[in-house]
JSON list of C-alpha atoms in Angstrom, two decimals:
[
{"chain": "A", "resi": 1, "resn": "MET", "atom": "CA", "xyz": [-33.01, -15.50, -55.82]},
{"chain": "A", "resi": 2, "resn": "ASP", "atom": "CA", "xyz": [-35.84, -16.94, -53.62]},
{"chain": "A", "resi": 3, "resn": "SER", "atom": "CA", "xyz": [-36.96, -15.13, -50.87]},
{"chain": "A", "resi": 4, "resn": "LEU", "atom": "CA", "xyz": [-36.58, -17.81, -48.28]},
{"chain": "A", "resi": 5, "resn": "THR", "atom": "CA", "xyz": [-32.88, -16.78, -48.89]},
{"chain": "A", "resi": 6, "resn": "VAL", "atom": "CA", "xyz": [-32.84, -13.05, -49.14]},
{"chain": "A", "resi": 7, "resn": "ASN", "atom": "CA", "xyz": [-34.16, -14.29, -45.57]},
{"chain": "A", "resi": 8, "resn": "PHE", "atom": "CA", "xyz": [-31.27, -16.04, -44.96]},
{"chain": "A", "resi": 9, "resn": "ILE", "atom": "CA", "xyz": [-29.03, -12.82, -46.33]},
{"chain": "A", "resi": 10, "resn": "LYS", "atom": "CA", "xyz": [-30.58, -10.81, -44.43]},
{"chain": "A", "resi": 11, "resn": "ARG", "atom": "CA", "xyz": [-30.98, -12.98, -41.08]},
{"chain": "A", "resi": 12, "resn": "ALA", "atom": "CA", "xyz": [-27.27, -14.03, -40.68]},
{"chain": "A", "resi": 13, "resn": "ILE", "atom": "CA", "xyz": [-25.25, -11.32, -42.83]},
{"chain": "A", "resi": 14, "resn": "ILE", "atom": "CA", "xyz": [-27.64, -7.29, -42.44]},
{"chain": "A", "resi": 15, "resn": "VAL", "atom": "CA", "xyz": [-28.97, -8.01, -39.72]},
{"chain": "A", "resi": 16, "resn": "PRO", "atom": "CA", "xyz": [-25.14, -8.46, -37.70]},
{"chain": "A", "resi": 17, "resn": "LEU", "atom": "CA", "xyz": [-23.16, -5.91, -39.17]},
{"chain": "A", "resi": 18, "resn": "ILE", "atom": "CA", "xyz": [-25.82, -3.42, -38.45]},
{"chain": "A", "resi": 19, "resn": "ALA", "atom": "CA", "xyz": [-25.63, -4.96, -35.07]},
{"chain": "A", "resi": 20, "resn": "ALA", "atom": "CA", "xyz": [-22.23, -3.76, -35.45]},
{"chain": "A", "resi": 21, "resn": "LEU", "atom": "CA", "xyz": [-21.54, -0.52, -36.68]},
{"chain": "A", "resi": 22, "resn": "LEU", "atom": "CA", "xyz": [-24.66, 0.66, -34.34]},
{"chain": "A", "resi": 23, "resn": "THR", "atom": "CA", "xyz": [-22.20, -1.28, -31.37]},
{"chain": "A", "resi": 24, "resn": "ALA", "atom": "CA", "xyz": [-19.07, 0.76, -33.53]},
{"chain": "A", "resi": 25, "resn": "ALA", "atom": "CA", "xyz": [-20.29, 4.81, -33.44]},
{"chain": "A", "resi": 26, "resn": "LEU", "atom": "CA", "xyz": [-21.43, 4.10, -30.05]},
{"chain": "A", "resi": 27, "resn": "LEU", "atom": "CA", "xyz": [-18.32, 2.73, -28.56]},
{"chain": "A", "resi": 28, "resn": "VAL", "atom": "CA", "xyz": [-17.16, 5.86, -30.38]},
{"chain": "A", "resi": 29, "resn": "THR", "atom": "CA", "xyz": [-19.22, 8.45, -28.89]},
{"chain": "A", "resi": 30, "resn": "ALA", "atom": "CA", "xyz": [-20.08, 7.19, -25.27]},
{"chain": "A", "resi": 31, "resn": "GLY", "atom": "CA", "xyz": [-16.67, 5.85, -24.75]},
{"chain": "A", "resi": 32, "resn": "PRO", "atom": "CA", "xyz": [-14.22, 8.55, -24.23]},
{"chain": "A", "resi": 33, "resn": "ARG", "atom": "CA", "xyz": [-17.80, 9.72, -21.26]},
{"chain": "A", "resi": 34, "resn": "ILE", "atom": "CA", "xyz": [-16.80, 6.41, -20.08]},
{"chain": "A", "resi": 35, "resn": "THR", "atom": "CA", "xyz": [-13.51, 6.48, -19.47]},
{"chain": "A", "resi": 36, "resn": "ALA", "atom": "CA", "xyz": [-14.03, 10.00, -18.18]},
{"chain": "A", "resi": 37, "resn": "LYS", "atom": "CA", "xyz": [-16.38, 9.16, -15.71]},
{"chain": "A", "resi": 38, "resn": "SER", "atom": "CA", "xyz": [-13.94, 5.62, -14.57]},
{"chain": "A", "resi": 39, "resn": "GLU", "atom": "CA", "xyz": [-10.86, 7.97, -14.01]},
{"chain": "A", "resi": 40, "resn": "VAL", "atom": "CA", "xyz": [-13.35, 10.28, -12.39]},
{"chain": "A", "resi": 41, "resn": "ALA", "atom": "CA", "xyz": [-14.09, 7.30, -10.00]},
{"chain": "A", "resi": 42, "resn": "LYS", "atom": "CA", "xyz": [-10.74, 6.15, -9.74]},
{"chain": "A", "resi": 43, "resn": "ASN", "atom": "CA", "xyz": [-9.81, 9.60, -8.68]},
{"chain": "A", "resi": 44, "resn": "ASN", "atom": "CA", "xyz": [-12.17, 10.16, -5.98]},
{"chain": "A", "resi": 45, "resn": "GLU", "atom": "CA", "xyz": [-11.50, 6.02, -4.53]},
{"chain": "A", "resi": 46, "resn": "THR", "atom": "CA", "xyz": [-8.38, 7.43, -4.13]},
{"chain": "A", "resi": 47, "resn": "THR", "atom": "CA", "xyz": [-8.82, 10.14, -2.55]},
{"chain": "A", "resi": 48, "resn": "GLN", "atom": "CA", "xyz": [-11.47, 8.29, -0.13]},
{"chain": "A", "resi": 49, "resn": "VAL", "atom": "CA", "xyz": [-8.48, 5.90, 0.42]},
{"chain": "A", "resi": 50, "resn": "GLN", "atom": "CA", "xyz": [-6.13, 8.58, 1.59]},
{"chain": "A", "resi": 51, "resn": "SER", "atom": "CA", "xyz": [-8.30, 10.00, 4.16]},
{"chain": "A", "resi": 52, "resn": "LEU", "atom": "CA", "xyz": [-7.67, 8.18, 7.65]},
{"chain": "A", "resi": 53, "resn": "ASP", "atom": "CA", "xyz": [-10.08, 8.60, 9.90]},
{"chain": "A", "resi": 54, "resn": "LEU", "atom": "CA", "xyz": [-8.19, 8.44, 13.68]},
{"chain": "A", "resi": 55, "resn": "THR", "atom": "CA", "xyz": [-11.08, 6.59, 15.54]},
{"chain": "A", "resi": 56, "resn": "GLY", "atom": "CA", "xyz": [-10.36, 3.82, 17.78]},
{"chain": "A", "resi": 57, "resn": "TYR", "atom": "CA", "xyz": [-6.06, 5.05, 18.55]},
{"chain": "A", "resi": 58, "resn": "SER", "atom": "CA", "xyz": [-5.11, 6.11, 20.66]},
{"chain": "A", "resi": 59, "resn": "VAL", "atom": "CA", "xyz": [-3.38, 9.25, 19.80]},
{"chain": "A", "resi": 60, "resn": "LYS", "atom": "CA", "xyz": [-1.17, 11.69, 22.20]},
{"chain": "A", "resi": 61, "resn": "SER", "atom": "CA", "xyz": [1.74, 13.60, 21.42]},
{"chain": "A", "resi": 62, "resn": "TYR", "atom": "CA", "xyz": [5.73, 12.34, 22.22]},
{"chain": "A", "resi": 63, "resn": "LYS", "atom": "CA", "xyz": [8.55, 13.83, 21.81]},
{"chain": "A", "resi": 64, "resn": "THR", "atom": "CA", "xyz": [10.28, 10.30, 22.12]},
{"chain": "A", "resi": 65, "resn": "PHE", "atom": "CA", "xyz": [9.26, 6.69, 21.24]},
{"chain": "A", "resi": 66, "resn": "LYS", "atom": "CA", "xyz": [9.67, 5.72, 24.44]},
{"chain": "A", "resi": 67, "resn": "GLN", "atom": "CA", "xyz": [6.71, 7.89, 25.83]},
{"chain": "A", "resi": 68, "resn": "LEU", "atom": "CA", "xyz": [4.49, 5.32, 23.61]},
{"chain": "A", "resi": 69, "resn": "LYS", "atom": "CA", "xyz": [2.71, 2.65, 25.18]},
{"chain": "A", "resi": 70, "resn": "SER", "atom": "CA", "xyz": [1.39, -0.78, 23.19]},
{"chain": "A", "resi": 71, "resn": "GLY", "atom": "CA", "xyz": [-0.79, -0.06, 20.83]},
{"chain": "A", "resi": 72, "resn": "ASP", "atom": "CA", "xyz": [-0.94, 4.04, 20.85]},
{"chain": "A", "resi": 73, "resn": "LEU", "atom": "CA", "xyz": [-0.23, 5.45, 17.19]},
{"chain": "A", "resi": 74, "resn": "ALA", "atom": "CA", "xyz": [3.28, 6.16, 16.34]},
{"chain": "A", "resi": 75, "resn": "ALA", "atom": "CA", "xyz": [2.37, 8.35, 12.78]},
{"chain": "A", "resi": 76, "resn": "THR", "atom": "CA", "xyz": [1.01, 7.61, 9.71]},
{"chain": "A", "resi": 77, "resn": "ILE", "atom": "CA", "xyz": [2.56, 6.88, 6.31]},
{"chain": "A", "resi": 78, "resn": "LYS", "atom": "CA", "xyz": [1.83, 7.59, 2.84]},
{"chain": "A", "resi": 79, "resn": "CYS", "atom": "CA", "xyz": [3.61, 6.26, -0.97]},
{"chain": "A", "resi": 80, "resn": "GLU", "atom": "CA", "xyz": [1.24, 8.41, -3.84]},
{"chain": "A", "resi": 81, "resn": "ASN", "atom": "CA", "xyz": [3.77, 6.36, -6.09]},
{"chain": "A", "resi": 82, "resn": "ILE", "atom": "CA", "xyz": [2.01, 3.22, -5.40]},
{"chain": "A", "resi": 83, "resn": "GLY", "atom": "CA", "xyz": [-1.76, 4.32, -4.41]},
{"chain": "A", "resi": 84, "resn": "PHE", "atom": "CA", "xyz": [-0.41, 3.40, -1.18]},
{"chain": "A", "resi": 85, "resn": "GLY", "atom": "CA", "xyz": [-3.30, 5.91, 0.72]},
{"chain": "A", "resi": 86, "resn": "GLU", "atom": "CA", "xyz": [-2.20, 7.35, 4.71]},
{"chain": "A", "resi": 87, "resn": "LYS", "atom": "CA", "xyz": [-2.24, 4.18, 6.69]},
{"chain": "A", "resi": 88, "resn": "ALA", "atom": "CA", "xyz": [-1.59, 4.38, 10.42]},
{"chain": "A", "resi": 89, "resn": "VAL", "atom": "CA", "xyz": [1.75, 2.86, 12.28]},
{"chain": "A", "resi": 90, "resn": "VAL", "atom": "CA", "xyz": [1.18, 1.78, 16.26]},
{"chain": "A", "resi": 91, "resn": "PHE", "atom": "CA", "xyz": [3.79, 0.73, 19.00]},
{"chain": "A", "resi": 92, "resn": "ASP", "atom": "CA", "xyz": [4.87, -2.24, 19.81]},
{"chain": "A", "resi": 93, "resn": "ILE", "atom": "CA", "xyz": [2.07, -4.74, 19.54]},
{"chain": "A", "resi": 94, "resn": "SER", "atom": "CA", "xyz": [1.58, -8.19, 17.53]},
{"chain": "A", "resi": 95, "resn": "ASP", "atom": "CA", "xyz": [-1.72, -7.45, 16.46]},
{"chain": "A", "resi": 96, "resn": "LYS", "atom": "CA", "xyz": [-1.89, -8.28, 12.23]},
{"chain": "A", "resi": 97, "resn": "ARG", "atom": "CA", "xyz": [-4.06, -6.00, 11.18]},
{"chain": "A", "resi": 98, "resn": "TYR", "atom": "CA", "xyz": [-1.83, -3.25, 12.19]},
{"chain": "A", "resi": 99, "resn": "ILE", "atom": "CA", "xyz": [1.34, -1.28, 11.08]},
{"chain": "A", "resi": 100, "resn": "THR", "atom": "CA", "xyz": [3.08, -1.79, 13.80]},
{"chain": "A", "resi": 101, "resn": "MET", "atom": "CA", "xyz": [6.72, 0.36, 14.76]},
{"chain": "A", "resi": 102, "resn": "ASN", "atom": "CA", "xyz": [8.65, -1.68, 16.37]},
{"chain": "A", "resi": 103, "resn": "LYS", "atom": "CA", "xyz": [10.21, -0.03, 19.72]},
{"chain": "A", "resi": 104, "resn": "ALA", "atom": "CA", "xyz": [13.56, -0.99, 18.67]},
{"chain": "A", "resi": 105, "resn": "SER", "atom": "CA", "xyz": [13.21, 1.75, 15.70]},
{"chain": "A", "resi": 106, "resn": "SER", "atom": "CA", "xyz": [14.58, 5.86, 16.99]},
{"chain": "A", "resi": 107, "resn": "GLU", "atom": "CA", "xyz": [13.01, 9.22, 16.35]},
{"chain": "A", "resi": 108, "resn": "PRO", "atom": "CA", "xyz": [13.94, 10.71, 12.43]},
{"chain": "A", "resi": 109, "resn": "TRP", "atom": "CA", "xyz": [14.02, 13.86, 14.07]},
{"chain": "A", "resi": 110, "resn": "ASN", "atom": "CA", "xyz": [17.28, 12.55, 16.17]},
{"chain": "A", "resi": 111, "resn": "ASN", "atom": "CA", "xyz": [18.83, 11.24, 12.95]},
{"chain": "A", "resi": 112, "resn": "GLY", "atom": "CA", "xyz": [16.80, 8.04, 14.15]},
{"chain": "A", "resi": 113, "resn": "GLY", "atom": "CA", "xyz": [15.81, 4.50, 12.20]},
{"chain": "A", "resi": 114, "resn": "VAL", "atom": "CA", "xyz": [12.68, 3.28, 12.15]},
{"chain": "A", "resi": 115, "resn": "LEU", "atom": "CA", "xyz": [10.99, -0.54, 11.50]},
{"chain": "A", "resi": 116, "resn": "PHE", "atom": "CA", "xyz": [7.61, -0.71, 10.04]},
{"chain": "A", "resi": 117, "resn": "MET", "atom": "CA", "xyz": [6.19, -4.08, 10.04]},
{"chain": "A", "resi": 118, "resn": "GLY", "atom": "CA", "xyz": [3.05, -5.42, 8.75]},
{"chain": "A", "resi": 119, "resn": "ASN", "atom": "CA", "xyz": [1.23, -8.26, 7.13]},
{"chain": "A", "resi": 120, "resn": "ASN", "atom": "CA", "xyz": [0.92, -9.03, 3.44]},
{"chain": "A", "resi": 121, "resn": "THR", "atom": "CA", "xyz": [-2.80, -10.15, 3.49]},
{"chain": "A", "resi": 122, "resn": "SER", "atom": "CA", "xyz": [-3.60, -6.94, 5.26]},
{"chain": "A", "resi": 123, "resn": "GLU", "atom": "CA", "xyz": [-5.58, -4.06, 4.19]},
{"chain": "A", "resi": 124, "resn": "GLN", "atom": "CA", "xyz": [-3.66, -1.71, 5.86]},
{"chain": "A", "resi": 125, "resn": "PHE", "atom": "CA", "xyz": [-0.16, -3.15, 4.02]},
{"chain": "A", "resi": 126, "resn": "LYS", "atom": "CA", "xyz": [-1.04, -4.99, 1.04]},
{"chain": "A", "resi": 127, "resn": "GLU", "atom": "CA", "xyz": [-0.12, -2.10, -1.28]},
{"chain": "A", "resi": 128, "resn": "LEU", "atom": "CA", "xyz": [3.44, -2.60, -0.73]},
{"chain": "A", "resi": 129, "resn": "HIS", "atom": "CA", "xyz": [4.13, -5.68, -2.26]},
{"chain": "A", "resi": 130, "resn": "ALA", "atom": "CA", "xyz": [3.84, -2.71, -5.54]},
{"chain": "A", "resi": 131, "resn": "ALA", "atom": "CA", "xyz": [6.60, -0.78, -4.25]},
{"chain": "A", "resi": 132, "resn": "GLN", "atom": "CA", "xyz": [9.48, 0.10, -5.93]},
{"chain": "A", "resi": 133, "resn": "LYS", "atom": "CA", "xyz": [13.52, 1.61, -5.85]},
{"chain": "A", "resi": 134, "resn": "GLY", "atom": "CA", "xyz": [13.47, 5.48, -6.12]},
{"chain": "A", "resi": 135, "resn": "ASP", "atom": "CA", "xyz": [9.22, 5.18, -4.79]},
{"chain": "A", "resi": 136, "resn": "GLU", "atom": "CA", "xyz": [8.96, 8.24, -2.24]},
{"chain": "A", "resi": 137, "resn": "PHE", "atom": "CA", "xyz": [7.09, 7.68, 1.73]},
{"chain": "A", "resi": 138, "resn": "VAL", "atom": "CA", "xyz": [6.29, 10.22, 3.68]},
{"chain": "A", "resi": 139, "resn": "VAL", "atom": "CA", "xyz": [6.03, 9.65, 7.53]},
{"chain": "A", "resi": 140, "resn": "SER", "atom": "CA", "xyz": [4.23, 11.58, 9.45]},
{"chain": "A", "resi": 141, "resn": "PHE", "atom": "CA", "xyz": [4.84, 11.30, 13.10]},
{"chain": "A", "resi": 142, "resn": "TYR", "atom": "CA", "xyz": [2.36, 13.18, 14.31]},
{"chain": "A", "resi": 143, "resn": "ASP", "atom": "CA", "xyz": [2.95, 16.77, 16.27]},
{"chain": "A", "resi": 144, "resn": "ASN", "atom": "CA", "xyz": [6.53, 15.83, 15.54]},
{"chain": "A", "resi": 145, "resn": "ASP", "atom": "CA", "xyz": [7.02, 16.99, 11.53]},
{"chain": "A", "resi": 146, "resn": "ALA", "atom": "CA", "xyz": [6.93, 14.54, 8.51]},
{"chain": "A", "resi": 147, "resn": "TYR", "atom": "CA", "xyz": [9.59, 13.02, 6.38]},
{"chain": "A", "resi": 148, "resn": "THR", "atom": "CA", "xyz": [10.97, 11.51, 3.46]},
{"chain": "A", "resi": 149, "resn": "TYR", "atom": "CA", "xyz": [12.09, 8.19, 2.31]},
{"chain": "A", "resi": 150, "resn": "LYS", "atom": "CA", "xyz": [13.07, 7.09, -0.90]},
{"chain": "A", "resi": 151, "resn": "LEU", "atom": "CA", "xyz": [13.02, 3.76, -1.18]},
{"chain": "A", "resi": 152, "resn": "LYS", "atom": "CA", "xyz": [16.78, 2.64, -2.49]},
{"chain": "A", "resi": 153, "resn": "LYS", "atom": "CA", "xyz": [16.63, -1.35, -1.85]},
{"chain": "A", "resi": 154, "resn": "ILE", "atom": "CA", "xyz": [14.37, -3.98, -1.44]},
{"chain": "A", "resi": 155, "resn": "ILE", "atom": "CA", "xyz": [15.94, -7.46, 0.08]},
{"chain": "A", "resi": 156, "resn": "PRO", "atom": "CA", "xyz": [13.41, -10.13, -0.27]},
{"chain": "A", "resi": 157, "resn": "CYS", "atom": "CA", "xyz": [13.73, -13.39, 2.47]},
{"chain": "A", "resi": 158, "resn": "ALA", "atom": "CA", "xyz": [14.78, -11.66, 5.39]},
{"chain": "A", "resi": 159, "resn": "THR", "atom": "CA", "xyz": [14.62, -13.53, 8.50]},
{"chain": "A", "resi": 160, "resn": "ALA", "atom": "CA", "xyz": [12.73, -12.11, 11.77]},
{"chain": "A", "resi": 161, "resn": "LYS", "atom": "CA", "xyz": [16.35, -12.30, 13.78]},
{"chain": "A", "resi": 162, "resn": "GLU", "atom": "CA", "xyz": [17.39, -9.78, 10.88]},
{"chain": "A", "resi": 163, "resn": "LEU", "atom": "CA", "xyz": [15.18, -7.69, 10.24]},
{"chain": "A", "resi": 164, "resn": "THR", "atom": "CA", "xyz": [16.18, -4.39, 13.36]},
{"chain": "A", "resi": 165, "resn": "SER", "atom": "CA", "xyz": [19.88, -4.68, 11.88]},
{"chain": "A", "resi": 166, "resn": "TYR", "atom": "CA", "xyz": [18.37, -3.06, 8.56]},
{"chain": "A", "resi": 167, "resn": "ILE", "atom": "CA", "xyz": [17.94, 0.24, 11.03]},
{"chain": "A", "resi": 168, "resn": "LYS", "atom": "CA", "xyz": [20.61, 2.99, 10.27]},
{"chain": "A", "resi": 169, "resn": "ASP", "atom": "CA", "xyz": [20.64, 5.69, 11.03]},
{"chain": "A", "resi": 170, "resn": "ASN", "atom": "CA", "xyz": [18.40, 8.01, 8.63]},
{"chain": "A", "resi": 171, "resn": "THR", "atom": "CA", "xyz": [16.52, 5.03, 7.58]},
{"chain": "A", "resi": 172, "resn": "LEU", "atom": "CA", "xyz": [12.90, 3.25, 6.89]},
{"chain": "A", "resi": 173, "resn": "VAL", "atom": "CA", "xyz": [12.81, -0.37, 6.80]},
{"chain": "A", "resi": 174, "resn": "LEU", "atom": "CA", "xyz": [9.09, -1.42, 6.47]},
{"chain": "A", "resi": 175, "resn": "CYS", "atom": "CA", "xyz": [8.82, -5.12, 6.49]},
{"chain": "A", "resi": 176, "resn": "LEU", "atom": "CA", "xyz": [5.98, -7.48, 4.92]},
{"chain": "A", "resi": 177, "resn": "GLN", "atom": "CA", "xyz": [5.43, -11.03, 6.59]},
{"chain": "A", "resi": 178, "resn": "TYR", "atom": "CA", "xyz": [4.86, -14.08, 4.76]},
{"chain": "A", "resi": 179, "resn": "ASN", "atom": "CA", "xyz": [4.17, -16.69, 5.41]},
{"chain": "A", "resi": 180, "resn": "ASP", "atom": "CA", "xyz": [6.73, -19.89, 4.69]},
{"chain": "A", "resi": 181, "resn": "PHE", "atom": "CA", "xyz": [5.53, -22.53, 4.03]},
{"chain": "A", "resi": 182, "resn": "LYS", "atom": "CA", "xyz": [8.30, -24.81, 3.63]},
{"chain": "A", "resi": 183, "resn": "ASP", "atom": "CA", "xyz": [8.58, -25.14, 7.32]},
{"chain": "A", "resi": 184, "resn": "LEU", "atom": "CA", "xyz": [6.00, -27.06, 9.34]},
{"chain": "A", "resi": 185, "resn": "GLY", "atom": "CA", "xyz": [5.34, -24.34, 12.22]},
{"chain": "A", "resi": 186, "resn": "ASN", "atom": "CA", "xyz": [4.51, -21.05, 12.84]},
{"chain": "A", "resi": 187, "resn": "SER", "atom": "CA", "xyz": [7.92, -18.96, 10.70]},
{"chain": "A", "resi": 188, "resn": "TYR", "atom": "CA", "xyz": [7.51, -16.29, 8.36]},
{"chain": "A", "resi": 189, "resn": "TYR", "atom": "CA", "xyz": [9.98, -14.27, 7.35]},
{"chain": "A", "resi": 190, "resn": "TYR", "atom": "CA", "xyz": [9.72, -10.58, 5.04]},
{"chain": "A", "resi": 191, "resn": "GLN", "atom": "CA", "xyz": [10.55, -8.77, 1.88]},
{"chain": "A", "resi": 192, "resn": "VAL", "atom": "CA", "xyz": [12.63, -6.30, 3.08]},
{"chain": "A", "resi": 193, "resn": "TYR", "atom": "CA", "xyz": [12.26, -1.78, 1.14]},
{"chain": "A", "resi": 194, "resn": "ILE", "atom": "CA", "xyz": [14.74, 0.03, 2.41]},
{"chain": "A", "resi": 195, "resn": "ALA", "atom": "CA", "xyz": [14.96, 3.52, 2.53]},
{"chain": "A", "resi": 196, "resn": "GLU", "atom": "CA", "xyz": [16.67, 6.64, 2.92]},
{"chain": "A", "resi": 197, "resn": "MET", "atom": "CA", "xyz": [16.07, 10.51, 3.96]},
{"chain": "A", "resi": 198, "resn": "VAL", "atom": "CA", "xyz": [15.06, 13.28, 1.44]}
]
């Protein structure tokens, strides 16, 4: 073999083979450490999402929903199953940035049902689309105790007129709003999640 052939074999076969072996050895030794660090980072992200800063919200003690004014903090909601960290729920406000409690809701400590609405594009409610039957939501009504609800039914295309009809005793109704692109006006349809108190 001449020196040109030997150089070609070194560059075309031996060098890439050595590089591949070194890369494989690096992945075998460092891979588990990288994975462990990314798991810690994910856990830290989840912890950060779950801690809720209530500054900027009107927080007051109440015994009935009638004592709440538009924009007051009504509750917090979370669902561990879908990575839905604790979120603030405000009472009867039309700002799409917030999860809002509909004023047709009634107190769960009196066997009432509650209706929360949110926007599909909102940072507050966007994880809801991943919810499945059996997922549990924990809703804390400030100093009026916390309640756990298990998701029982998902209704894909409800109209605004239908929403309050889903409120029953001891239920949590979650509505995720979508734009109705078939209608040229500003209309919406809702994906409805109905959960029962555990």
